[in-house]
mmCIF file of C-alpha atoms in Angstrom:
data_model
loop_
_atom_site.group_PDB
_atom_site.id
_atom_site.type_symbol
_atom_site.label_atom_id
_atom_site.label_comp_id
_atom_site.label_asym_id
_atom_site.label_seq_id
_atom_site.Cartn_x
_atom_site.Cartn_y
_atom_site.Cartn_z
ATOM 1 C CA MET S 768 -21.498 -33.043 36.614
ATOM 2 C CA ALA S 769 -20.474 -29.471 35.774
ATOM 3 C CA PRO S 770 -16.934 -29.095 34.401
ATOM 4 C CA THR S 771 -14.227 -27.762 36.685
ATOM 5 C CA ARG S 772 -13.827 -24.035 36.230
ATOM 6 C CA VAL S 773 -10.616 -23.194 34.365
ATOM 7 C CA PHE S 774 -9.269 -19.643 34.067
ATOM 8 C CA GLU S 775 -7.306 -18.428 31.068
ATOM 9 C CA PRO S 776 -4.309 -16.044 31.316
ATOM 10 C CA VAL S 777 -5.283 -12.389 31.742
ATOM 11 C CA ILE S 778 -3.196 -11.548 28.649
ATOM 12 C CA ASP S 779 -3.285 -14.188 25.948
ATOM 13 C CA GLN S 780 -2.941 -14.674 22.200
ATOM 14 C CA HIS S 781 -5.607 -16.009 19.852
ATOM 15 C CA ASP S 782 -5.428 -16.614 16.129
ATOM 16 C CA THR S 783 -6.551 -13.091 15.149
ATOM 17 C CA TRP S 784 -5.585 -10.894 18.069
ATOM 18 C CA LEU S 785 -4.052 -10.398 21.465
ATOM 19 C CA VAL S 786 -6.683 -10.756 24.153
ATOM 20 C CA ALA S 787 -7.132 -9.135 27.540
ATOM 21 C CA ASN S 788 -9.291 -11.190 29.894
ATOM 22 C CA PRO S 789 -9.267 -9.418 33.267
ATOM 23 C CA VAL S 790 -12.811 -10.649 33.965
ATOM 24 C CA GLN S 791 -13.752 -14.260 33.258
ATOM 25 C CA GLY S 792 -17.005 -16.171 33.459
ATOM 26 C CA CYS S 793 -20.251 -15.461 31.600
ATOM 27 C CA PRO S 794 -23.759 -15.689 33.079
ATOM 28 C CA LYS S 795 -25.203 -16.524 29.646
ATOM 29 C CA GLY S 796 -25.590 -20.082 28.411
ATOM 30 C CA CYS S 797 -24.954 -20.227 24.658
ATOM 31 C CA ALA S 798 -24.875 -23.927 23.820
ATOM 32 C CA TYR S 799 -21.996 -23.668 21.328
ATOM 33 C CA CYS S 800 -19.749 -21.425 23.456
ATOM 34 C CA TYR S 801 -16.078 -22.390 23.545
ATOM 35 C CA LEU S 802 -16.038 -21.474 27.267
ATOM 36 C CA GLN S 803 -18.472 -24.244 28.155
ATOM 37 C CA ASP S 804 -15.932 -27.008 28.740
ATOM 38 C CA LEU S 805 -13.912 -24.550 30.874
ATOM 39 C CA GLY S 806 -16.837 -24.223 33.269
ATOM 40 C CA GLN S 807 -17.080 -20.521 32.376
ATOM 41 C CA THR S 808 -20.661 -20.354 31.074
ATOM 42 C CA ARG S 809 -23.647 -19.831 33.379
ATOM 43 C CA ALA S 810 -20.951 -18.635 35.778
ATOM 44 C CA LYS S 811 -20.545 -15.515 37.899
ATOM 45 C CA PRO S 812 -17.895 -13.224 36.386
ATOM 46 C CA VAL S 813 -14.698 -13.105 38.426
ATOM 47 C CA VAL S 814 -12.374 -10.086 38.353
ATOM 48 C CA LEU S 815 -8.771 -11.282 37.955
ATOM 49 C CA ALA S 816 -7.125 -7.890 37.398
ATOM 50 C CA THR S 817 -8.133 -4.273 37.887
ATOM 51 C CA PRO S 818 -8.251 -2.050 34.805
ATOM 52 C CA GLU S 819 -4.929 -0.454 35.786
ATOM 53 C CA GLU S 820 -3.320 -3.861 36.348
ATOM 54 C CA THR S 821 -4.658 -5.034 32.986
ATOM 55 C CA VAL S 822 -3.016 -2.148 31.113
ATOM 56 C CA GLN S 823 0.286 -2.756 32.903
ATOM 57 C CA GLN S 824 0.193 -6.487 32.205
ATOM 58 C CA LEU S 825 -0.606 -5.832 28.546
ATOM 59 C CA LEU S 826 2.284 -3.418 27.994
ATOM 60 C CA THR S 827 4.841 -5.641 29.718
ATOM 61 C CA HIS S 828 3.686 -8.968 28.309
ATOM 62 C CA ARG S 829 5.976 -11.019 26.060
ATOM 63 C CA TYR S 830 3.245 -11.109 23.420
ATOM 64 C CA TYR S 831 2.681 -7.359 23.267
ATOM 65 C CA HIS S 832 3.410 -5.548 20.025
ATOM 66 C CA PRO S 833 2.024 -2.122 19.052
ATOM 67 C CA ASP S 834 0.770 -3.369 15.662
ATOM 68 C CA LEU S 835 -1.464 -6.123 17.048
ATOM 69 C CA VAL S 836 -5.205 -5.830 17.558
ATOM 70 C CA VAL S 837 -6.377 -6.372 21.151
ATOM 71 C CA ALA S 838 -9.733 -8.034 21.872
ATOM 72 C CA LEU S 839 -11.239 -7.395 25.298
ATOM 73 C CA TYR S 840 -13.145 -9.833 27.519
ATOM 74 C CA THR S 841 -13.222 -12.931 25.325
ATOM 75 C CA CYS S 842 -13.889 -15.053 28.430
ATOM 76 C CA THR S 843 -17.075 -13.194 29.321
ATOM 77 C CA ASP S 844 -19.499 -10.734 27.784
ATOM 78 C CA ALA S 845 -18.501 -7.388 29.243
ATOM 79 C CA LEU S 846 -22.006 -5.973 28.755
ATOM 80 C CA ALA S 847 -23.705 -8.784 30.700
ATOM 81 C CA THR S 848 -23.640 -7.479 34.292
ATOM 82 C CA PRO S 849 -23.209 -4.200 36.200
ATOM 83 C CA VAL S 850 -19.828 -5.410 37.487
ATOM 84 C CA THR S 851 -18.487 -6.205 34.029
ATOM 85 C CA ARG S 852 -19.874 -2.984 32.536
ATOM 86 C CA ALA S 853 -18.179 -0.899 35.252
ATOM 87 C CA HIS S 854 -14.913 -2.758 34.644
ATOM 88 C CA LEU S 855 -15.214 -2.186 30.893
ATOM 89 C CA THR S 856 -15.767 1.543 31.309
ATOM 90 C CA ALA S 857 -12.773 1.872 33.618
ATOM 91 C CA LEU S 858 -10.569 -0.253 31.341
ATOM 92 C CA LEU S 859 -11.412 1.738 28.220
ATOM 93 C CA ASP S 860 -10.671 4.961 30.098
ATOM 94 C CA ALA S 861 -7.388 3.508 31.390
ATOM 95 C CA LEU S 862 -6.387 2.403 27.884
ATOM 96 C CA GLY S 863 -7.363 5.793 26.461
ATOM 97 C CA ALA S 864 -5.146 7.537 29.026
ATOM 98 C CA SER S 865 -2.215 5.156 28.448
ATOM 99 C CA ALA S 866 0.386 4.775 25.703
ATOM 100 C CA VAL S 867 -1.647 1.954 24.137
ATOM 101 C CA ARG S 868 -2.871 2.808 20.656
ATOM 102 C CA ASN S 869 -3.485 -0.710 19.437
ATOM 103 C CA PRO S 870 -6.863 -1.186 17.805
ATOM 104 C CA VAL S 871 -9.238 -2.509 20.469
ATOM 105 C CA CYS S 872 -12.201 -4.824 19.774
ATOM 106 C CA LEU S 873 -15.214 -5.339 21.979
ATOM 107 C CA ILE S 874 -17.461 -8.334 21.188
ATOM 108 C CA THR S 875 -20.957 -8.615 22.601
ATOM 109 C CA LYS S 876 -24.424 -10.118 22.282
ATOM 110 C CA CYS S 877 -25.852 -7.919 25.048
ATOM 111 C CA ALA S 878 -27.483 -4.501 25.027
ATOM 112 C CA ILE S 879 -25.014 -1.606 24.856
ATOM 113 C CA PRO S 880 -26.351 1.204 27.077
ATOM 114 C CA ASP S 881 -25.818 4.888 26.378
ATOM 115 C CA ASP S 882 -23.075 5.321 28.993
ATOM 116 C CA ILE S 883 -20.972 2.628 27.297
ATOM 117 C CA VAL S 884 -21.534 4.235 23.893
ATOM 118 C CA ALA S 885 -20.372 7.533 25.418
ATOM 119 C CA CYS S 886 -17.300 5.848 26.921
ATOM 120 C CA ILE S 887 -16.337 4.322 23.580
ATOM 121 C CA THR S 888 -16.884 7.657 21.844
ATOM 122 C CA ARG S 889 -14.701 9.689 24.221
ATOM 123 C CA ASN S 890 -11.848 7.184 24.054
ATOM 124 C CA ARG S 891 -12.007 7.018 20.272
ATOM 125 C CA ALA S 892 -11.783 10.821 20.323
ATOM 126 C CA ALA S 893 -8.689 10.479 22.552
ATOM 127 C CA GLY S 894 -7.012 8.389 19.854
ATOM 128 C CA LEU S 895 -7.828 4.816 20.929
ATOM 129 C CA PRO S 896 -9.208 2.935 17.891
ATOM 130 C CA ILE S 897 -12.204 0.926 19.132
ATOM 131 C CA VAL S 898 -14.268 -1.415 16.964
ATOM 132 C CA VAL S 899 -17.484 -3.075 18.167
ATOM 133 C CA TYR S 900 -18.334 -6.614 17.084
ATOM 134 C CA LEU S 901 -22.027 -7.420 17.357
ATOM 135 C CA SER S 902 -22.448 -11.183 17.433
ATOM 136 C CA TYR S 903 -25.795 -11.819 15.776
ATOM 137 C CA SER S 904 -26.482 -15.084 13.950
ATOM 138 C CA GLY S 905 -30.237 -15.521 13.907
ATOM 139 C CA LEU S 906 -30.180 -18.305 16.476
ATOM 140 C CA GLY S 907 -32.934 -18.483 19.080
ATOM 141 C CA PRO S 908 -33.068 -18.590 22.880
ATOM 142 C CA ASP S 909 -33.066 -22.393 22.797
ATOM 143 C CA ILE S 910 -29.410 -22.177 21.709
ATOM 144 C CA GLU S 911 -28.384 -18.715 22.944
ATOM 145 C CA ALA S 912 -29.833 -18.942 26.437
ATOM 146 C CA GLY S 913 -30.135 -15.647 28.265
ATOM 147 C CA ILE S 914 -29.665 -13.407 25.208
ATOM 148 C CA ASP S 915 -32.191 -10.640 24.571
ATOM 149 C CA HIS S 916 -32.252 -10.756 20.784
ATOM 150 C CA ASP S 917 -34.401 -7.625 20.425
ATOM 151 C CA ALA S 918 -31.826 -5.666 22.435
ATOM 152 C CA LEU S 919 -29.033 -7.199 20.376
ATOM 153 C CA ARG S 920 -30.682 -6.085 17.130
ATOM 154 C CA ALA S 921 -31.241 -2.600 18.562
ATOM 155 C CA ASN S 922 -27.486 -2.246 19.135
ATOM 156 C CA PHE S 923 -26.859 -1.943 15.400
ATOM 157 C CA PRO S 924 -28.587 1.403 14.764
ATOM 158 C CA ARG S 925 -27.511 2.797 18.156
ATOM 159 C CA VAL S 926 -23.798 2.120 17.701
ATOM 160 C CA HIS S 927 -23.874 3.056 14.017
ATOM 161 C CA ALA S 928 -25.509 6.408 14.864
ATOM 162 C CA ALA S 929 -22.618 7.152 17.243
ATOM 163 C CA ASP S 930 -20.170 6.764 14.321
ATOM 164 C CA ILE S 931 -18.491 3.756 15.959
ATOM 165 C CA PRO S 932 -17.305 1.076 13.496
ATOM 166 C CA VAL S 933 -19.528 -2.002 13.691
ATOM 167 C CA ILE S 934 -18.513 -5.440 12.470
ATOM 168 C CA HIS S 935 -21.332 -7.957 12.258
ATOM 169 C CA TYR S 936 -20.053 -11.245 13.721
ATOM 170 C CA TRP S 937 -22.080 -14.030 12.097
ATOM 171 C CA ARG S 938 -21.165 -17.168 14.001
ATOM 172 C CA PRO S 939 -21.617 -20.023 14.237
ATOM 173 C CA PHE S 940 -23.498 -21.495 11.320
ATOM 174 C CA LEU S 941 -25.592 -24.475 12.377
ATOM 175 C CA PRO S 942 -28.467 -26.177 10.545
ATOM 176 C CA GLN S 943 -30.848 -24.103 12.694
ATOM 177 C CA ASN S 944 -29.771 -20.751 11.166
ATOM 178 C CA SER S 945 -28.801 -21.840 7.651
ATOM 179 C CA THR S 946 -32.051 -21.637 5.730
ATOM 180 C CA PRO S 947 -32.272 -18.743 3.241
ATOM 181 C CA GLU S 948 -35.101 -17.263 5.324
ATOM 182 C CA ALA S 949 -33.016 -17.249 8.528
ATOM 183 C CA ILE S 950 -29.942 -15.900 6.739
ATOM 184 C CA GLU S 951 -31.785 -13.097 4.993
ATOM 185 C CA ARG S 952 -33.614 -11.990 8.129
ATOM 186 C CA VAL S 953 -30.198 -11.339 9.659
ATOM 187 C CA MET S 954 -28.725 -9.716 6.569
ATOM 188 C CA ASP S 955 -31.699 -7.465 5.876
ATOM 189 C CA TRP S 956 -31.185 -5.930 9.322
ATOM 190 C CA VAL S 957 -27.399 -5.657 9.619
ATOM 191 C CA THR S 958 -26.482 -4.372 6.177
ATOM 192 C CA ALA S 959 -27.924 -0.941 6.954
ATOM 193 C CA TYR S 960 -25.593 -0.467 9.919
ATOM 194 C CA ALA S 961 -22.531 -2.731 9.858
ATOM 195 C CA THR S 962 -19.347 -1.787 8.009
ATOM 196 C CA CYS S 963 -18.918 -5.438 7.082
ATOM 197 C CA THR S 964 -19.735 -8.994 8.144
ATOM 198 C CA VAL S 965 -17.441 -11.750 9.383
ATOM 199 C CA ALA S 966 -19.135 -15.066 8.556
ATOM 200 C CA VAL S 967 -17.650 -17.992 10.456
ATOM 201 C CA GLY S 968 -18.597 -21.642 10.336
ATOM 202 C CA THR S 969 -18.679 -23.832 13.419
ATOM 203 C CA LYS S 970 -15.307 -24.518 15.020
ATOM 204 C CA VAL S 971 -14.736 -27.571 17.204
ATOM 205 C CA LYS S 972 -12.110 -27.675 19.930
ATOM 206 C CA PRO S 973 -10.416 -31.025 20.625
ATOM 207 C CA THR S 974 -12.319 -31.091 23.938
ATOM 208 C CA ALA S 975 -15.739 -30.085 22.566
ATOM 209 C CA LEU S 976 -16.881 -32.775 20.113
ATOM 210 C CA GLU S 977 -19.637 -34.053 22.394
ATOM 211 C CA GLN S 978 -20.814 -30.496 23.002
ATOM 212 C CA ILE S 979 -21.174 -29.688 19.308
ATOM 213 C CA THR S 980 -22.727 -33.017 18.305
ATOM 214 C CA GLY S 981 -25.456 -32.309 20.833
ATOM 215 C CA LEU S 982 -26.380 -29.327 18.641
ATOM 216 C CA TRP S 983 -25.581 -30.897 15.286
ATOM 217 C CA PRO S 984 -25.946 -34.696 15.596
ATOM 218 C CA GLN S 985 -24.817 -35.276 12.016
ATOM 219 C CA LEU S 986 -21.249 -34.370 13.059
ATOM 220 C CA ALA S 987 -21.093 -37.583 15.113
ATOM 221 C CA ASP S 988 -20.808 -39.535 11.842
ATOM 222 C CA PRO S 989 -17.570 -41.567 12.214
ATOM 223 C CA GLN S 990 -16.706 -40.834 8.578
ATOM 224 C CA LEU S 991 -16.367 -37.135 9.406
ATOM 225 C CA ASP S 992 -13.482 -35.469 11.242
ATOM 226 C CA PRO S 993 -14.884 -32.100 12.340
ATOM 227 C CA GLN S 994 -11.945 -31.355 14.624
ATOM 228 C CA ALA S 995 -9.529 -31.464 11.674
ATOM 229 C CA ALA S 996 -11.471 -28.804 9.749
ATOM 230 C CA ASP S 997 -10.837 -25.084 9.826
ATOM 231 C CA SER S 998 -14.600 -24.633 10.177
ATOM 232 C CA ILE S 999 -17.777 -26.590 9.474
ATOM 233 C CA TRP S 1000 -20.634 -25.274 7.366
ATOM 234 C CA PRO S 1001 -24.113 -26.503 6.482
ATOM 235 C CA ARG S 1002 -24.139 -26.579 2.703
ATOM 236 C CA PRO S 1003 -27.170 -24.230 2.395
ATOM 237 C CA ALA S 1004 -25.259 -21.459 4.200
ATOM 238 C CA TRP S 1005 -22.070 -22.140 2.255
ATOM 239 C CA GLU S 1006 -23.914 -22.041 -1.068
ATOM 240 C CA TRP S 1007 -25.831 -18.914 -0.106
ATOM 241 C CA LEU S 1008 -22.557 -17.088 0.524
ATOM 242 C CA GLN S 1009 -21.132 -18.285 -2.788
ATOM 243 C CA HIS S 1010 -24.180 -17.012 -4.687
ATOM 244 C CA LEU S 1011 -24.973 -13.850 -2.798
ATOM 245 C CA PRO S 1012 -28.295 -12.251 -3.777
ATOM 246 C CA ASP S 1013 -27.862 -9.017 -5.712
ATOM 247 C CA ARG S 1014 -29.343 -6.859 -2.968
ATOM 248 C CA TYR S 1015 -26.336 -7.625 -0.735
ATOM 249 C CA ALA S 1016 -23.714 -7.175 -3.442
ATOM 250 C CA ASP S 1017 -22.305 -3.978 -1.890
ATOM 251 C CA HIS S 1018 -22.011 -5.419 1.621
ATOM 252 C CA ARG S 1019 -18.534 -6.704 2.443
ATOM 253 C CA ILE S 1020 -18.449 -10.264 3.799
ATOM 254 C CA PHE S 1021 -15.262 -11.925 5.033
ATOM 255 C CA GLN S 1022 -14.557 -15.449 6.195
ATOM 256 C CA THR S 1023 -11.253 -14.352 7.721
ATOM 257 C CA ASN S 1024 -11.507 -12.040 10.694
ATOM 258 C CA SER S 1025 -8.061 -10.567 10.051
ATOM 259 C CA CYS S 1026 -9.205 -9.356 6.616
ATOM 260 C CA ALA S 1027 -12.336 -7.714 8.018
ATOM 261 C CA LEU S 1028 -10.202 -5.865 10.542
ATOM 262 C CA ALA S 1029 -7.716 -4.798 7.879
ATOM 263 C CA TYR S 1030 -10.617 -3.396 5.850
ATOM 264 C CA VAL S 1031 -12.219 -1.535 8.748
ATOM 265 C CA LEU S 1032 -8.884 -0.190 10.061
ATOM 266 C CA GLY S 1033 -7.561 0.815 6.640
ATOM 267 C CA ARG S 1034 -4.640 -1.605 6.860
ATOM 268 C CA GLY S 1035 -3.133 -4.168 4.534
ATOM 269 C CA ASP S 1036 -3.027 -7.909 5.159
ATOM 270 C CA ARG S 1037 -0.613 -9.122 7.839
ATOM 271 C CA ALA S 1038 -2.010 -12.642 8.124
ATOM 272 C CA GLU S 1039 -0.678 -14.081 4.846
ATOM 273 C CA VAL S 1040 -4.190 -14.334 3.405
ATOM 274 C CA PHE S 1041 -3.672 -12.062 0.391
ATOM 275 C CA ASN S 1042 -3.831 -13.885 -2.965
ATOM 276 C CA THR S 1043 -4.695 -17.221 -1.329
ATOM 277 C CA PRO S 1044 -7.852 -19.093 -2.406
ATOM 278 C CA THR S 1045 -9.603 -17.681 0.660
ATOM 279 C CA CYS S 1046 -8.727 -14.158 -0.446
ATOM 280 C CA LEU S 1047 -9.689 -14.710 -4.055
ATOM 281 C CA THR S 1048 -12.849 -16.801 -3.719
ATOM 282 C CA ALA S 1049 -14.228 -16.666 -0.150
ATOM 283 C CA ASN S 1050 -13.832 -13.039 0.923
ATOM 284 C CA ARG S 1051 -16.005 -10.395 -0.740
ATOM 285 C CA CYS S 1052 -13.467 -7.630 -0.561
ATOM 286 C CA PRO S 1053 -13.580 -4.265 -2.400
ATOM 287 C CA ALA S 1054 -11.023 -3.493 -5.086
ATOM 288 C CA ALA S 1055 -9.545 -0.633 -3.048
ATOM 289 C CA GLN S 1056 -8.778 -2.994 -0.158
ATOM 290 C CA ARG S 1057 -7.168 -5.538 -2.481
ATOM 291 C CA ASP S 1058 -5.014 -2.742 -3.884
ATOM 292 C CA ARG S 1059 -4.051 -1.728 -0.338
ATOM 293 C CA CYS S 1060 -3.079 -5.313 0.483
ATOM 294 C CA HIS S 1061 -1.090 -5.592 -2.757
ATOM 295 C CA ARG S 1062 0.907 -2.462 -1.906
ATOM 296 C CA THR S 1063 1.417 -3.562 1.695
ATOM 297 C CA VAL S 1064 2.558 -7.079 0.860
ATOM 298 C CA SER S 1065 4.842 -6.046 -1.990
ATOM 299 C CA HIS S 1066 6.601 -3.385 0.137
ATOM 300 C CA ARG S 1067 6.868 -5.403 3.336
ATOM 301 C CA PRO S 1068 10.469 -5.687 4.594
ATOM 302 C CA PRO S 1069 11.797 -9.239 4.198
ATOM 303 C CA VAL S 1070 11.827 -11.392 7.296
ATOM 304 C CA SER S 1071 15.271 -12.480 8.450
ATOM 305 C CA GLN S 1072 16.644 -15.239 10.633
ATOM 306 C CA GLU S 1073 17.597 -12.552 13.146
ATOM 307 C CA ASP S 1074 13.954 -11.431 13.295
ATOM 308 C CA VAL S 1075 12.781 -14.968 14.009
ATOM 309 C CA ASP S 1076 15.538 -15.627 16.564
ATOM 310 C CA ARG S 1077 14.783 -12.390 18.385
ATOM 311 C CA HIS S 1078 11.058 -13.012 18.638
ATOM 312 C CA LEU S 1079 11.370 -16.649 19.623
ATOM 313 C CA ALA S 1080 13.639 -15.536 22.456
ATOM 314 C CA LYS S 1081 11.155 -12.838 23.495
ATOM 315 C CA ILE S 1082 8.298 -15.330 23.813
ATOM 316 C CA GLY S 1083 10.446 -17.790 25.761
ATOM 317 C CA HIS S 1084 11.872 -20.171 23.150
ATOM 318 C CA PRO S 1085 15.503 -19.173 22.534
ATOM 319 C CA GLY S 1086 17.424 -21.600 20.339
ATOM 320 C CA LEU S 1087 14.307 -23.385 19.074
ATOM 321 C CA PRO S 1088 15.170 -25.166 15.796
ATOM 322 C CA TYR S 1089 13.360 -23.945 12.696
ATOM 323 C CA THR S 1090 13.743 -23.451 8.965
ATOM 324 C CA LEU S 1091 12.970 -20.088 7.401
ATOM 325 C CA HIS S 1092 11.784 -19.843 3.803
ATOM 326 C CA PRO S 1093 12.137 -16.089 3.177
ATOM 327 C CA GLY S 1094 10.526 -16.095 -0.267
ATOM 328 C CA THR S 1095 7.221 -17.391 1.072
ATOM 329 C CA ARG S 1096 7.620 -15.862 4.557
ATOM 330 C CA THR S 1097 7.187 -19.320 6.085
ATOM 331 C CA VAL S 1098 8.724 -20.508 9.348
ATOM 332 C CA VAL S 1099 8.769 -24.292 9.818
ATOM 333 C CA LEU S 1100 9.343 -25.116 13.475
ATOM 334 C CA GLY S 1101 11.313 -28.195 14.442
ATOM 335 C CA GLN S 1102 9.150 -29.038 17.441
ATOM 336 C CA ALA S 1103 5.650 -28.403 18.744
ATOM 337 C CA LEU S 1104 4.915 -25.064 20.369
ATOM 338 C CA PRO S 1105 1.788 -23.978 22.230
ATOM 339 C CA LEU S 1106 -0.688 -22.631 19.727
ATOM 340 C CA ARG S 1107 -0.746 -19.195 21.387
ATOM 341 C CA ASP S 1108 3.035 -18.865 20.827
ATOM 342 C CA ARG S 1109 2.706 -19.871 17.174
ATOM 343 C CA HIS S 1110 -0.088 -17.346 16.649
ATOM 344 C CA ASN S 1111 1.976 -14.578 18.202
ATOM 345 C CA LEU S 1112 5.025 -15.387 16.096
ATOM 346 C CA ALA S 1113 2.866 -15.378 12.960
ATOM 347 C CA GLN S 1114 1.134 -12.099 13.741
ATOM 348 C CA VAL S 1115 4.105 -10.068 14.922
ATOM 349 C CA LEU S 1116 6.368 -11.059 12.013
ATOM 350 C CA ALA S 1117 3.582 -11.385 9.421
ATOM 351 C CA VAL S 1118 4.683 -14.905 8.529
ATOM 352 C CA THR S 1119 3.114 -18.320 8.034
ATOM 353 C CA VAL S 1120 4.108 -20.764 10.788
ATOM 354 C CA ARG S 1121 4.129 -24.512 10.312
ATOM 355 C CA SER S 1122 4.752 -26.772 13.276
ATOM 356 C CA PRO S 1123 4.191 -30.285 14.614
ATOM 357 C CA GLU S 1124 0.902 -30.416 16.492
ATOM 358 C CA ASP S 1125 0.943 -30.484 20.276
ATOM 359 C CA PRO S 1126 -1.287 -33.432 21.339
ATOM 360 C CA ALA S 1127 -2.206 -31.568 24.527
ATOM 361 C CA GLU S 1128 -3.505 -28.489 22.662
ATOM 362 C CA ARG S 1129 -7.048 -27.460 23.686
ATOM 363 C CA TYR S 1130 -7.779 -25.088 20.803
ATOM 364 C CA TRP S 1131 -8.209 -25.429 17.060
ATOM 365 C CA PRO S 1132 -5.223 -24.655 14.796
ATOM 366 C CA GLY S 1133 -7.496 -24.004 11.797
ATOM 367 C CA ARG S 1134 -5.852 -22.340 8.828
ATOM 368 C CA LEU S 1135 -2.567 -22.088 10.756
ATOM 369 C CA SER S 1136 -2.116 -25.797 10.012
ATOM 370 C CA GLY S 1137 -3.497 -25.576 6.474
ATOM 371 C CA ALA S 1138 -6.929 -26.938 7.427
ATOM 372 C CA GLN S 1139 -9.852 -26.345 5.058
ATOM 373 C CA PRO S 1140 -13.595 -25.831 5.615
ATOM 374 C CA LEU S 1141 -15.803 -28.919 5.904
ATOM 375 C CA ILE S 1142 -19.146 -28.616 4.083
ATOM 376 C CA ILE S 1143 -21.978 -30.831 5.352
ATOM 377 C CA ASP S 1144 -24.919 -31.780 3.145
ATOM 378 C CA PRO S 1145 -28.286 -31.720 4.888
ATOM 379 C CA ARG S 1146 -29.849 -35.038 5.684
ATOM 380 C CA PRO S 1147 -32.580 -36.106 3.267
#
C-alpha cells in the first residue's frame, strides 16, 4: 500500500539551509529519495503557495535571517514539469524584485532549459546570489527512475557557460556507484564544469530503514546501526576519496555542504566545522578558504546568553533551560527540541547545539548530535 501523502511546511529549516517548499511532490521515482515515505515520490506536484506568497512567508517566518542560505523546492524537482518550471521562474523573479538577498540554491537532476538559465542569469544580475546544484552520482535508471541522465550530464557545460556557479552534488553513495570505474566516469565529466563537489554518503531517516535496505541489503545486519551514523559509505568510495588520484588534485571536494557553500560564496565557516577532524581530514579545501575561515572564526563576536534567549524566544521557546559554553560556542539544551528548531538556532548564532533526542523525530540529526560516518566493507 502506498504511504499516506504528507506535506512539509512551506518554509522550513534543514541542517544546511532554510528551505522554501511552495510546490511539493515529485513525479520521479528515485529509490533512495527521502520523500518516499512521505508519499511524495511518483506524485503530481501540488502548489501550496504562489511565488508572491512564498516570498512573504519567507520574510515573515520565525526562522528567517538574512545570513542564511535558502534552498528552493526540496520536496520536488522544480525542473520536472511545466507547472513547476513556471513556478520556479516566477519565484526567482519575485525574489529578485524583493528585499531578499540571501544566497539561493536550486537542486536538480532534470534538464535545465534555456529560459530557466536566462531567468537565473537576470536575477543574479539583479543582485540575487543563485547557485545551482546538479545532483549526479553515476547511478542508473534502475535506481533513479525517470531521470534522463544524458540531459543531466548536459546541464554541466550549459550552466557553466552561463557563468552560473555549479556545485556537483554527489549523493548518495551505494555499492552500485562505488567502484573506481563508476566514480571516475562521474569525476572525469564534472571537474571541467563544477566549482566543487559535495560528496555525501547515504543517510537513513528513522522511518526509512526498510527503504534503504532494499537497495543495500547489507545494512540489514543487526550488528550495524545505520540510523545512528552521520552517513554510510561503501569502503571503496571512502578509500577513493581519501586517496584521490592526482588528476583530480585541483578539484575541491567537501563532505560538508556548509563548507562547499562557504567556498563558493566567498564566506567563512558558520557551521562550527573549521579545525574539526572533518575540516582537517575529510574536506579538500584550498588554503585561501582555510585562511578565510580562520579570519572569520577568530573575529566572530562572542555569543551571549542574551543572544540565545532572544533567538529561542523568536522561534517559539522562551524560557527554555540551557547551558551556554561561550568558549566553545556550544549551547546544551535542557530538553528535546524539534530538529528544525535546533538547526535554526545553530545556523543563526553560529553555535554548536547539543540536545536530548526527540523520539518522534523523523529526520537524521547527523553531525548535530556528534554522529560519525559508518564505513561498510564489501561482502566477499
